[in-house]
Amino acid sequence: MSSIPHHQGPGHAIDDAHAHDEHAHHPGGIMRWITTTNHKDIGTLYLWFSFIMFIAGGCLALTIRTELFHPGLQIVDPEFFNSLTTLHGLIMIFGAIMPAAVGFANWQVPLMIGAPDMAFARMNNWSFWLLPFAAVLLFASFFVPGGAAAGGWTLYAPLSVQAGMGMDLTIFAIHIMGASSIMGSINIITTILNLRAPGMTMMKMPLFVWTWLITAYLLIAVMPVLAGAVTMLLTDRHFGTSFFNAAGGGDPVMFQHIFWFFGHPEVYIMILPSFGIVSTILPAFSRKPLFGYASMVYATSSIAILSFIVWAHHMFTVGMPAAGQLFFMYATMLIAVPTGVKVFNWVTTMWKGSMTFETPMLFAIGFIFLFTMGGFTGLVLAITPVDIQLQDTYYVVAHFHYVLVAGSLFAFFGGVYYWLPKWSGRMYNEKLGEWHFWLTMIFFNVTFFPMHFLGLAGMPRRVPDYATQFTDWNMVATIGAYGFGLSQLLFFYIVLSCIRSGPPAPAKPWEGADTLEWTLPSPLPYHTFETPPAIK
Amino acid sequence: MLRSIRFCFSFIHVSRRLESTPATSSVAAWPPIAQAEFCVVSRRNDSLGPRARWTLFASLCAVSFGLALGFAALGAWMVLPYSAAGMGLLYGAWRWFERHTGDWERVTVTGDRVLVERESGDARTRREFNRCWTRLEVEDGAPVRASRLALRSEGESIRFGDALPVHELNRIARELRRVLARR
Ligand SMILES: [Cu+2]
């Protein structure tokens, strides 16, 4: 029998000698997690990693808010304050949101399309294990001479060309996280396209799978742009090139163009998977199929395409021809159309549904409510003359926190509550989950809604001190931020106590859920869909 | 006997119909066996198919290199090596994947022999059992996972049919068990 080699089909090993007990001996303890190629293990790793980064980035944010509680300089010096805002942004974007989305993809994509695992199981392991190294580099940069990068997460030249060694560590960290993202998205795109079970046609795929397919496409397209941009920063800093260095004939504005050519699609990379999660949760708790499935797919694709032609709306104040201002203004406003289609479809999905309001549904509805507000302030900011007023004020800070916290993060919380019974085989505490939702919802708004007022009144972002007329709303925001941060400890407690001692979950705890993973038992066996399921 | 041969072709027919793109050269990949009493061929589902795969690859190349060349024209040529690296990785990954999309597995019962053949990548293996000493084992996985089929002979056991659709497994198991019991 030794003549028959391993059948190394993607994610699919037949080892004849161990045909019947191959599941019994994967390594235990820490080695299990380091060597694992199982999509569920890797999904778990991604989600825990992103939670740790979320808490770390949150601590930076709370330090920022503590400093801003009062005008004047109290607890940190201005240079360190700038490092805090920079690292808070980088850690939350590359450490918390993106890995969380990949974690959801790892768990759910193979289950939702009836595949046994991800297409490239070994590469999947690598793409996760790169991330802790990048995180270590980022945190280490606080302790090198000159401190961590302090020019904002956008790393604008010429400041970033002149900055200290912390900037080099940040650039390396971005390279590593970029490599991880590219490998992750190649894996996801291949899995979705090639490993679907027979009968799972593209237009039968759950919307979460669709949104991740488009996200992966965007990632593969724009990650090289970011990598190129930071490499040129690096060579400008150390190898005598002058891409962005005006002293050598370079153009600092060029950096902004390149960065935002990556940066705007990046915004959709962070939000599209959340759209997918919300589009999965809403029908389940409305007990109705998703309204306008095909239009959702087309709207997602349009958003992705439009994301390539709007980047300069971040640069209205840099100076550009009137024609350019008009183009980027109208192109940006155009995005409201497919986004409006989505919001309409979500609301219509709930229309006349027999709705119940368990925690995942609460977060999904909270998402729609707050994301729509964030989208609307985006529309306000798209208007060039308004943007010239509001550029670099707290209005912008309020806008993107409504999109990224009330958007991405709320959807991820909803997704965790929705799938945790399936993943862990245990139910979370519904009462506490609802508490977590309401505390998060209220404190989020207490924190970020006043920032609209501050921005409209002219308070600039990324400053450790401010004029005294801004004091009241800053105090409110800081109190809200502490409430928001502490509420997340409740989330941690809910998840831990669910995993450890929650009551056993049925195979399908949500009556209206109809995707493939609910046909499997809870908790999920280590290997699933080794033979393709029948697709109705 | 005729009925079993028909079964063989009907299953190939079924497996072809289930693929989203018509299999072309791959069907000719397994050599025909004359006079088989039972024959089942299973392949993994390649839900995209080579044409769509490489069309998509071309579109990603166009976008990625288009962007990189645009930036290069403006002087920022360092995007280009990363585009090339990304597309190179994608090409390598899909070539590797494609090496295994043609993999197949066949169980044939003919005369006093039971043949299990497999092609994985470039490696083809073939295993012959004595029909009288071979029996079919169905490892019932319900409800945790789908059942698994294995052939056991002289203390050895070969699993097969993992790529078969779940709803076909039982039918094939019944048929094979009947054929094996016929002697
Ligand atoms: Cu933008």
XYZ file of C-alpha atoms and ligand atoms in Angstrom:
720
model
C 0.000 0.000 0.000
C 3.001 2.250 0.436
C 3.070 2.769 -3.309
C 0.131 5.126 -3.134
C 1.313 8.592 -2.162
C -0.637 11.203 -0.338
C -3.427 12.527 -2.406
C -2.587 16.166 -2.055
C -5.768 17.635 -3.322
C -6.271 21.122 -2.059
C -6.988 21.069 1.633
C -7.650 17.447 1.366
C -5.312 14.710 2.409
C -5.979 11.039 2.076
C -3.451 9.031 3.937
C -4.332 5.450 3.392
C -2.351 4.033 6.255
C -4.251 6.283 8.622
C -7.520 6.295 6.843
C -9.544 5.815 9.956
C -7.730 7.630 12.669
C -6.109 10.604 11.021
C -8.162 12.952 13.143
C -6.871 11.503 16.348
C -3.292 12.714 16.188
C -2.743 16.324 15.463
C -0.257 17.843 17.880
C -1.582 19.164 21.173
C -0.813 22.267 23.189
C 0.935 25.259 21.701
C 2.334 23.254 18.762
C -1.184 22.627 17.572
C -1.639 26.353 17.063
C 1.765 26.992 15.545
C 1.599 24.184 13.015
C -2.110 24.132 12.303
C -3.376 24.230 8.752
C -7.023 23.838 9.726
C -9.154 26.753 8.613
C -11.110 26.774 11.872
C -7.969 26.913 14.029
C -6.514 29.653 11.867
C -9.780 31.586 11.961
C -9.696 31.386 15.757
C -6.094 32.606 15.806
C -6.950 35.550 13.575
C -9.926 36.525 15.732
C -8.025 36.346 19.023
C -5.092 38.231 17.530
C -7.386 40.960 16.324
C -9.087 41.157 19.718
C -5.721 41.604 21.436
C -4.811 44.322 18.944
C -8.221 45.912 19.486
C -7.567 46.130 23.215
C -4.010 47.419 22.647
C -5.165 50.030 20.139
C -7.979 50.889 22.534
C -5.490 51.561 25.325
C -3.670 54.001 23.040
C -7.012 55.665 22.287
C -7.836 55.964 25.971
C -4.478 57.611 26.603
C -5.313 60.074 23.834
C -8.736 60.753 25.329
C -7.264 61.170 28.817
C -4.886 63.816 27.540
C -7.769 65.537 25.767
C -10.050 65.532 28.822
C -8.735 68.998 29.671
C -7.091 71.642 27.507
C -3.394 72.033 28.170
C -0.718 69.367 28.370
C -1.179 66.990 31.273
C 0.006 63.423 30.931
C 1.941 62.960 27.672
C 4.295 65.189 25.748
C 3.197 66.300 22.273
C 5.623 64.108 20.325
C 4.435 60.994 22.151
C 0.832 62.099 21.627
C 1.485 62.109 17.887
C 2.891 58.597 18.139
C -0.274 57.548 19.966
C -2.605 58.790 17.221
C -0.373 57.242 14.542
C -0.065 53.858 16.167
C -3.723 53.811 17.217
C -4.669 54.140 13.547
C -2.150 51.603 12.244
C -2.931 49.029 14.935
C -6.690 49.303 14.588
C -6.643 49.155 10.776
C -3.946 46.573 10.108
C -3.991 44.762 13.433
C -7.641 44.700 14.476
C -10.105 45.231 11.617
C -8.361 43.517 8.718
C -7.295 40.387 10.645
C -10.786 40.112 12.146
C -12.295 40.119 8.669
C -9.805 37.448 7.556
C -10.663 35.450 10.670
C -14.341 35.474 9.740
C -13.418 34.467 6.187
C -11.331 31.575 7.461
C -14.121 30.223 9.590
C -17.040 30.903 7.338
C -16.034 30.820 3.674
C -15.254 27.080 3.495
C -18.375 26.294 5.537
C -20.650 28.476 3.444
C -19.537 27.077 0.091
C -19.249 23.444 1.195
C -15.457 23.206 0.898
C -13.321 21.002 3.183
C -10.782 23.743 3.980
C -9.026 26.714 2.428
C -7.347 26.128 -0.922
C -3.779 26.574 0.354
C -3.740 25.311 3.904
C -0.006 25.742 4.531
C 0.022 29.278 3.125
C -2.918 30.023 5.382
C -0.762 29.182 8.396
C 2.049 31.444 7.163
C -0.208 34.373 6.475
C -1.420 34.304 10.056
C 1.936 33.780 11.733
C 3.465 36.770 9.958
C 1.116 39.064 11.866
C 2.520 38.716 15.411
C 5.961 39.694 14.081
C 4.525 42.828 12.517
C 2.753 43.650 15.787
C 5.994 43.228 17.740
C 7.772 45.602 15.341
C 5.043 48.199 15.768
C 5.098 48.058 19.551
C 8.909 47.904 19.645
C 9.006 51.175 17.739
C 7.861 52.972 20.910
C 11.160 52.053 22.541
C 13.682 52.988 19.850
C 15.498 56.353 19.793
C 13.120 58.998 18.486
C 10.052 56.984 19.441
C 7.356 55.477 17.254
C 6.189 56.954 13.971
C 4.415 60.222 14.691
C 3.263 61.533 11.331
C -0.224 60.003 11.380
C -1.222 56.591 10.032
C -1.094 58.087 6.525
C 2.709 58.473 6.871
C 2.766 61.627 4.763
C 6.059 62.748 3.280
C 8.095 64.840 3.937
C 7.521 64.284 7.690
C 7.943 60.537 7.330
C 11.136 61.007 5.305
C 12.671 62.925 8.181
C 11.341 60.853 11.097
C 13.454 58.640 13.337
C 14.061 54.915 13.420
C 10.518 54.146 14.566
C 9.425 54.932 11.030
C 11.665 52.183 9.640
C 10.131 49.638 11.981
C 6.671 50.828 10.938
C 7.582 50.438 7.260
C 8.816 46.886 7.857
C 5.683 46.093 9.830
C 3.544 47.347 6.932
C 5.525 45.197 4.514
C 4.962 42.122 6.640
C 1.255 42.812 7.130
C 0.938 43.481 3.401
C 2.536 40.140 2.583
C 0.149 38.490 5.013
C -2.834 40.211 3.400
C -1.780 39.244 -0.121
C -1.353 35.595 0.848
C -4.618 35.638 2.755
C -6.543 37.121 -0.134
C -5.034 34.761 -2.714
C -6.150 31.948 -0.457
C -9.654 33.316 -0.038
C -10.185 34.134 -3.717
C -9.000 30.663 -4.773
C -11.151 28.969 -2.178
C -14.272 30.869 -3.195
C -13.795 30.420 -6.907
C -12.452 26.896 -7.139
C -13.580 24.916 -4.111
C -17.327 25.479 -4.204
C -19.324 22.276 -3.807
C -21.062 21.012 -6.954
C -24.224 23.042 -7.417
C -22.998 26.067 -5.432
C -23.126 28.481 -8.344
C -21.841 32.027 -7.974
C -25.322 33.471 -7.606
C -26.184 30.956 -4.878
C -23.245 31.977 -2.711
C -24.142 33.673 0.576
C -23.526 37.402 0.376
C -20.709 37.201 2.917
C -18.793 35.063 0.429
C -19.513 37.530 -2.360
C -18.324 40.521 -0.360
C -15.133 38.695 0.573
C -14.523 37.709 -3.067
C -14.656 41.373 -4.058
C -12.597 42.399 -1.028
C -9.893 39.878 -1.932
C -9.830 41.208 -5.488
C -9.392 44.761 -4.175
C -6.654 43.657 -1.786
C -4.667 41.908 -4.494
C -5.014 44.996 -6.683
C -3.995 47.692 -4.187
C -1.616 46.056 -1.697
C 1.339 46.464 -4.112
C 0.574 50.200 -4.233
C 0.982 50.516 -0.455
C 4.079 48.339 -0.449
C 5.589 50.439 -3.239
C 4.735 53.689 -1.446
C 6.388 52.710 1.832
C 9.396 51.237 0.001
C 9.933 54.567 -1.732
C 9.742 56.236 1.682
C 12.407 53.824 2.880
C 14.744 54.466 -0.059
C 14.211 58.217 0.284
C 15.179 57.911 3.916
C 18.245 55.729 3.570
C 19.340 55.156 -0.005
C 19.485 58.632 -1.464
C 16.477 58.484 -3.783
C 14.194 61.497 -4.119
C 10.746 60.205 -4.900
C 9.079 62.407 -2.315
C 11.960 64.540 -1.151
C 11.523 68.045 -2.550
C 15.155 68.892 -1.773
C 16.230 66.292 -4.312
C 13.578 67.185 -6.902
C 10.921 64.799 -5.595
C 7.250 65.540 -4.991
C 5.688 65.075 -1.547
C 2.194 65.415 -3.026
C 2.917 62.365 -5.141
C 3.079 60.361 -1.905
C -0.422 61.481 -1.026
C -1.730 60.434 -4.426
C -0.118 57.004 -4.177
C -1.116 56.534 -0.567
C -4.767 57.394 -1.118
C -4.906 55.347 -4.272
C -4.360 52.506 -1.861
C -6.146 54.185 1.029
C -9.592 54.634 -0.393
C -10.010 51.026 -1.618
C -8.650 50.083 1.803
C -11.713 51.725 3.333
C -13.892 49.308 1.359
C -11.603 46.418 2.192
C -12.468 47.170 5.803
C -16.203 47.611 5.313
C -17.263 45.112 2.598
C -16.843 41.967 4.744
C -18.984 43.718 7.361
C -21.663 44.327 4.741
C -21.539 40.593 4.130
C -21.954 39.728 7.806
C -24.892 42.105 8.211
C -26.485 40.703 5.052
C -26.258 37.256 6.648
C -27.623 38.219 10.062
C -30.574 40.362 8.961
C -32.437 37.693 6.943
C -31.909 35.144 9.731
C -33.635 37.289 12.358
C -36.251 38.677 9.971
C -37.088 35.124 8.869
C -37.154 36.307 5.291
C -34.661 35.857 2.473
C -32.384 38.806 1.770
C -34.217 41.353 -0.334
C -32.546 42.097 -3.684
C -29.728 39.542 -3.549
C -28.562 40.205 -7.109
C -28.684 43.963 -6.647
C -26.559 43.515 -3.506
C -23.918 41.717 -5.576
C -23.958 44.427 -8.243
C -23.924 47.216 -5.651
C -20.892 45.665 -3.944
C -19.079 45.385 -7.274
C -19.923 48.999 -8.166
C -18.616 50.215 -4.829
C -15.386 48.327 -5.496
C -14.997 49.798 -8.980
C -15.830 53.337 -7.862
C -13.293 53.059 -5.049
C -10.517 53.407 -7.643
C -11.596 56.813 -8.919
C -12.263 58.824 -5.776
C -8.923 58.870 -3.962
C -8.246 62.612 -4.288
C -11.241 63.511 -2.107
C -8.709 63.141 0.706
C -6.585 65.838 -0.907
C -8.885 68.738 -1.768
C -6.813 71.138 0.333
C -3.563 70.109 -1.346
C -4.606 72.048 -4.396
C -5.879 70.753 -7.689
C -7.566 72.159 -10.821
C -11.269 72.976 -10.517
C -12.035 70.191 -12.984
C -10.253 67.759 -10.690
C -12.187 68.989 -7.666
C -15.482 68.586 -9.506
C -14.581 65.129 -10.794
C -13.579 63.769 -7.406
C -16.537 65.421 -5.713
C -19.120 63.921 -8.057
C -17.377 60.550 -8.248
C -17.439 60.372 -4.466
C -21.111 61.306 -4.308
C -21.816 58.570 -6.832
C -20.798 55.985 -4.224
C -23.896 56.958 -2.268
C -25.985 55.271 -4.983
C -24.827 51.643 -4.549
C -24.518 52.227 -0.806
C -28.090 53.503 -0.776
C -29.172 50.387 -2.656
C -27.638 48.310 0.115
C -29.260 50.227 2.940
C -32.590 50.062 1.115
C -32.251 46.293 0.689
C -31.386 45.788 4.357
C -34.342 47.811 5.518
C -36.638 46.079 3.040
C -35.388 42.697 4.226
C -36.706 43.573 7.675
C -39.950 45.031 6.290
C -42.854 42.842 7.391
C -40.471 40.156 8.569
C -41.230 38.357 11.808
C -38.297 39.900 13.563
C -36.712 38.996 16.871
C -33.967 41.027 18.468
C -31.245 38.766 19.771
C -27.788 40.284 20.192
C -26.541 39.624 16.623
C -29.642 41.325 15.235
C -29.212 44.277 17.600
C -25.676 44.796 16.359
C -26.804 44.452 12.738
C -29.520 47.062 13.182
C -27.107 49.266 15.139
C -24.747 48.881 12.205
C -27.328 50.085 9.685
C -28.332 53.021 11.859
C -24.828 54.266 12.614
C -23.172 53.314 9.336
C -25.811 55.317 7.501
C -24.873 58.324 9.626
C -21.181 57.771 8.871
C -21.992 57.435 5.182
C -23.990 60.621 5.302
C -21.179 62.654 6.882
C -18.993 61.162 4.142
C -21.337 62.715 1.633
C -21.022 66.043 3.451
C -17.236 65.774 3.332
C -17.332 64.937 -0.371
C -18.534 68.461 -1.155
C -15.285 70.221 -1.990
C -15.954 73.646 -0.412
C -17.260 72.002 2.755
C -14.275 69.681 2.865
C -11.895 72.621 2.588
C -13.494 73.911 5.801
C -13.580 70.579 7.586
C -10.320 68.984 6.413
C -8.270 67.763 9.384
C -10.923 68.654 11.951
C -12.704 66.401 14.422
C -15.609 66.200 11.961
C -13.440 63.868 9.870
C -12.518 61.898 12.986
C -16.216 61.530 13.810
C -16.998 60.500 10.222
C -14.529 57.661 9.919
C -15.181 56.343 13.403
C -18.858 56.076 12.513
C -17.842 54.101 9.431
C -15.157 51.936 10.999
C -16.307 51.447 14.589
C -20.049 51.584 14.179
C -19.561 49.960 10.758
C -16.896 47.282 10.713
C -16.656 46.682 14.442
C -20.408 46.459 15.101
C -20.750 43.943 12.275
C -17.895 41.883 13.712
C -19.511 41.858 17.159
C -22.762 40.779 15.525
C -20.893 38.080 13.606
C -19.208 36.741 16.744
C -22.531 36.465 18.618
C -24.181 34.936 15.567
C -21.608 32.220 14.899
C -20.149 31.623 18.360
C -22.763 28.920 19.140
C -21.751 27.151 15.936
C -18.019 27.568 16.475
C -17.888 26.696 20.166
C -20.964 24.512 20.528
C -22.142 26.672 23.417
C -24.582 29.522 23.809
C -23.499 32.900 25.088
C -25.479 34.688 27.766
C -28.177 36.523 25.818
C -28.947 39.017 28.605
C -25.297 40.025 28.913
C -24.984 40.168 25.126
C -27.816 42.669 24.998
C -26.182 44.642 27.791
C -22.974 44.665 25.764
C -24.862 45.966 22.749
C -26.634 48.789 24.550
C -23.559 49.894 26.493
C -21.498 49.873 23.293
C -24.191 51.681 21.341
C -24.706 54.409 23.932
C -21.067 54.976 24.800
C -20.060 54.929 21.147
C -22.400 57.824 20.468
C -21.392 59.645 23.628
C -17.788 59.392 22.446
C -18.073 60.216 18.798
C -21.220 62.245 18.221
C -19.827 65.344 20.024
C -16.823 65.168 17.692
C -19.105 66.410 14.914
C -19.723 69.567 16.939
C -16.042 69.942 17.767
C -15.087 69.597 14.123
C -17.736 72.015 12.907
C -16.498 74.487 15.512
C -13.006 74.104 14.122
C -11.096 71.845 16.492
C -8.202 70.298 14.554
C -7.407 66.580 14.820
C -4.064 65.118 15.981
C -3.381 67.845 18.570
C -2.742 67.231 22.288
C -3.980 70.673 23.340
C -6.927 72.808 22.312
C -8.663 76.118 22.860
C -10.832 76.240 25.991
C -14.155 76.607 24.136
C -13.830 72.941 23.088
C -13.528 71.680 26.655
C -17.108 70.561 27.364
C -17.563 68.242 24.422
C -14.049 66.849 24.836
C -14.895 65.911 28.416
C -18.069 64.201 27.245
C -16.116 62.341 24.557
C -13.507 61.178 27.043
C -16.130 59.902 29.489
C -17.809 58.091 26.601
C -14.504 56.586 25.523
C -13.901 55.086 28.965
C -17.415 53.681 29.000
C -16.916 52.259 25.524
C -13.580 50.703 26.461
C -14.894 49.129 29.667
C -17.927 47.727 27.839
C -15.540 45.692 25.717
C -14.303 43.915 28.846
C -17.883 42.707 29.206
C -17.621 41.327 25.660
C -14.432 39.515 26.630
C -16.176 38.054 29.677
C -19.213 36.955 27.621
C -17.063 35.192 25.033
C -14.859 33.500 27.626
C -17.732 32.283 29.781
C -19.545 31.076 26.652
C -16.551 29.031 25.499
C -15.881 27.650 28.972
C -19.243 26.992 30.473
C -22.071 28.127 28.211
C -25.049 25.768 27.881
C -24.782 23.442 24.834
C -25.998 25.053 21.626
C -28.306 23.233 19.224
C -27.141 22.665 15.648
C -29.267 25.585 14.525
C -29.949 28.044 17.335
C -31.325 30.692 14.952
C -34.631 29.719 13.429
C -34.216 31.750 10.245
C -30.599 30.853 9.474
C -30.310 29.019 6.178
C -26.658 28.888 5.104
C -24.761 25.600 4.881
C -22.915 25.779 8.203
C -26.217 25.323 10.083
C -26.671 21.879 8.542
C -23.647 20.749 10.576
C -23.655 19.888 14.279
C -22.573 22.315 17.026
C -19.752 22.445 17.885
C -18.381 21.960 14.425
C -16.305 18.833 14.020
C -12.628 19.504 13.330
C -13.082 18.521 9.688
C -16.191 19.438 7.737
C -17.462 18.881 4.215
C -14.702 16.420 3.368
C -17.226 15.140 0.891
C -19.196 17.851 -0.828
C -22.709 18.479 0.518
C -25.801 18.431 -1.669
C -26.803 21.965 -2.657
C -30.503 22.641 -3.011
C -23.171 -7.033 -16.287
C -24.348 -4.711 -18.984
C -26.282 -2.820 -16.392
C -23.147 -2.228 -14.369
C -21.274 -0.873 -17.312
C -24.116 1.463 -17.946
C -23.860 2.513 -14.345
C -20.238 3.372 -14.885
C -21.006 5.697 -17.727
C -23.998 7.163 -16.050
C -21.919 8.167 -13.095
C -19.331 9.820 -15.273
C -22.231 11.518 -16.881
C -23.508 12.669 -13.524
C -20.122 13.886 -12.434
C -19.732 15.813 -15.662
C -23.087 17.425 -15.345
C -22.237 18.601 -11.839
C -19.217 20.514 -12.988
C -19.880 24.105 -13.814
C -17.736 23.951 -16.915
C -17.769 21.018 -19.296
C -14.778 18.772 -18.786
C -12.920 18.506 -22.045
C -9.561 16.791 -22.156
C -9.775 15.557 -18.599
C -12.413 12.946 -19.368
C -10.041 11.277 -21.770
C -7.433 11.168 -19.015
C -8.493 7.853 -17.564
C -7.805 4.845 -19.746
C -10.859 2.770 -20.621
C -11.270 -0.678 -19.153
C -13.161 -3.185 -21.201
C -15.586 -5.624 -19.615
C -15.835 -3.918 -16.259
C -18.653 -5.136 -14.050
C -18.440 -2.085 -11.882
C -16.642 1.173 -12.411
C -16.846 4.434 -10.593
C -14.725 7.470 -11.278
C -14.565 10.374 -8.890
C -12.946 13.740 -9.304
C -12.847 16.769 -7.104
C -15.077 19.546 -8.181
C -13.240 22.423 -9.847
C -15.977 24.965 -9.547
C -14.326 27.600 -11.699
C -12.621 25.778 -14.538
C -9.374 26.735 -16.259
C -10.774 29.220 -18.733
C -12.512 31.421 -16.165
C -9.539 31.068 -13.829
C -7.034 32.440 -16.299
C -9.450 35.100 -17.544
C -9.705 36.332 -13.989
C -5.939 36.144 -13.664
C -5.593 38.271 -16.801
C -8.018 40.829 -15.394
C -6.098 41.031 -12.120
C -2.837 41.385 -14.071
C -4.370 44.156 -16.153
C -5.507 46.071 -13.077
C -2.377 45.479 -11.030
C 0.153 46.167 -13.792
C -1.999 48.978 -15.176
C -1.799 50.755 -11.826
C 1.883 50.015 -11.416
C 2.754 51.203 -14.925
C 0.682 54.334 -14.427
C 2.618 55.147 -11.273
C 5.891 54.251 -13.019
C 5.058 56.724 -15.773
C 4.768 59.374 -13.057
C 8.144 58.386 -11.672
C 7.020 56.129 -8.831
C 8.260 52.908 -10.378
C 8.638 51.007 -7.130
C 5.051 49.803 -7.214
C 6.001 47.687 -10.209
C 8.157 45.058 -8.458
C 5.406 44.506 -5.880
C 2.775 44.085 -8.577
C 5.053 41.593 -10.270
C 5.631 39.760 -6.986
C 1.921 39.652 -6.205
C 0.967 38.415 -9.632
C 3.862 35.929 -9.564
C 2.595 34.520 -6.282
C -0.928 34.291 -7.638
C 0.324 32.586 -10.805
C 2.349 30.086 -8.789
C -0.558 29.387 -6.479
C -2.995 28.792 -9.308
C -0.548 26.634 -11.262
C -0.059 24.528 -8.142
C -3.792 24.337 -7.690
C -4.290 23.380 -11.298
C -1.848 20.482 -11.069
C -4.440 18.840 -8.861
C -7.657 19.780 -10.591
C -7.155 16.858 -12.984
C -6.751 14.372 -10.138
C -9.040 11.414 -10.349
C -9.732 8.145 -8.645
C -11.307 5.013 -10.067
C -12.505 1.774 -8.607
C -13.107 -1.005 -11.112
C -14.324 -4.544 -10.590
C -13.491 -6.811 -13.490
C -13.124 -10.583 -13.552
C -11.472 -11.647 -10.308
C -9.755 -8.340 -9.723
C -10.597 -5.111 -7.956
C -8.585 -2.181 -9.239
C -8.051 1.077 -7.396
C -6.334 3.701 -9.499
C -5.446 7.208 -8.643
C -3.826 10.150 -10.314
C -2.544 12.950 -8.140
C -0.512 15.668 -9.784
C 1.811 13.776 -12.081
C 1.867 10.648 -9.976
C -0.337 7.779 -11.016
C -0.770 4.784 -8.734
C -2.578 1.541 -9.232
C -3.497 -1.107 -6.716
C -4.933 -4.497 -7.460
C -6.856 -6.704 -5.035
C -8.177 -10.190 -5.291
C -11.906 -9.788 -5.670
C -12.810 -12.720 -3.425
C -10.841 -11.331 -0.509
C -12.030 -7.776 -0.817
C -14.898 -6.243 1.003
C -16.365 -2.792 1.235
C -16.332 -0.937 4.501
C -18.640 1.965 5.103
C -17.509 4.030 8.010
C -20.665 5.691 9.158
C -19.857 9.271 10.031
C -23.393 10.497 10.646
C -24.238 12.968 11.962
C -20.768 14.437 12.384
C -19.681 14.059 8.778
C -20.479 12.146 5.644
C -19.850 8.416 5.509
C -16.569 7.190 4.141
C -15.929 4.272 1.871
C -12.923 2.000 2.111
C -11.911 -1.268 0.479
C -10.335 -3.812 2.789
C -8.329 -6.772 1.633
C -5.706 -8.881 3.395
C -5.548 -6.499 6.317
C -5.078 -3.402 4.202
C -7.604 -0.690 3.785
C -7.839 1.948 1.095
C -10.184 4.830 1.442
C -11.775 6.122 -1.695
C -14.529 8.337 -2.992
C -13.878 11.395 -0.817
C -14.588 13.636 -3.757
C -17.952 12.051 -4.459
C -21.040 14.068 -3.653
C -22.679 12.930 -0.410
C -25.957 11.996 -2.010
C -24.146 9.661 -4.447
C -22.149 7.840 -1.790
C -24.872 5.518 -0.552
C -25.972 4.545 -4.023
C -22.408 3.716 -5.023
C -21.777 1.805 -1.805
C -24.893 -0.336 -2.355
C -23.943 -1.082 -5.933
C -20.339 -1.942 -5.103
C -21.311 -4.181 -2.210
C -23.692 -6.093 -4.449
C -21.044 -6.527 -7.147
C -18.463 -7.730 -4.636
C -20.917 -10.215 -3.144
C -21.800 -11.665 -6.499
C -18.983 -14.237 -6.390
Cu -11.741 58.000 0.592
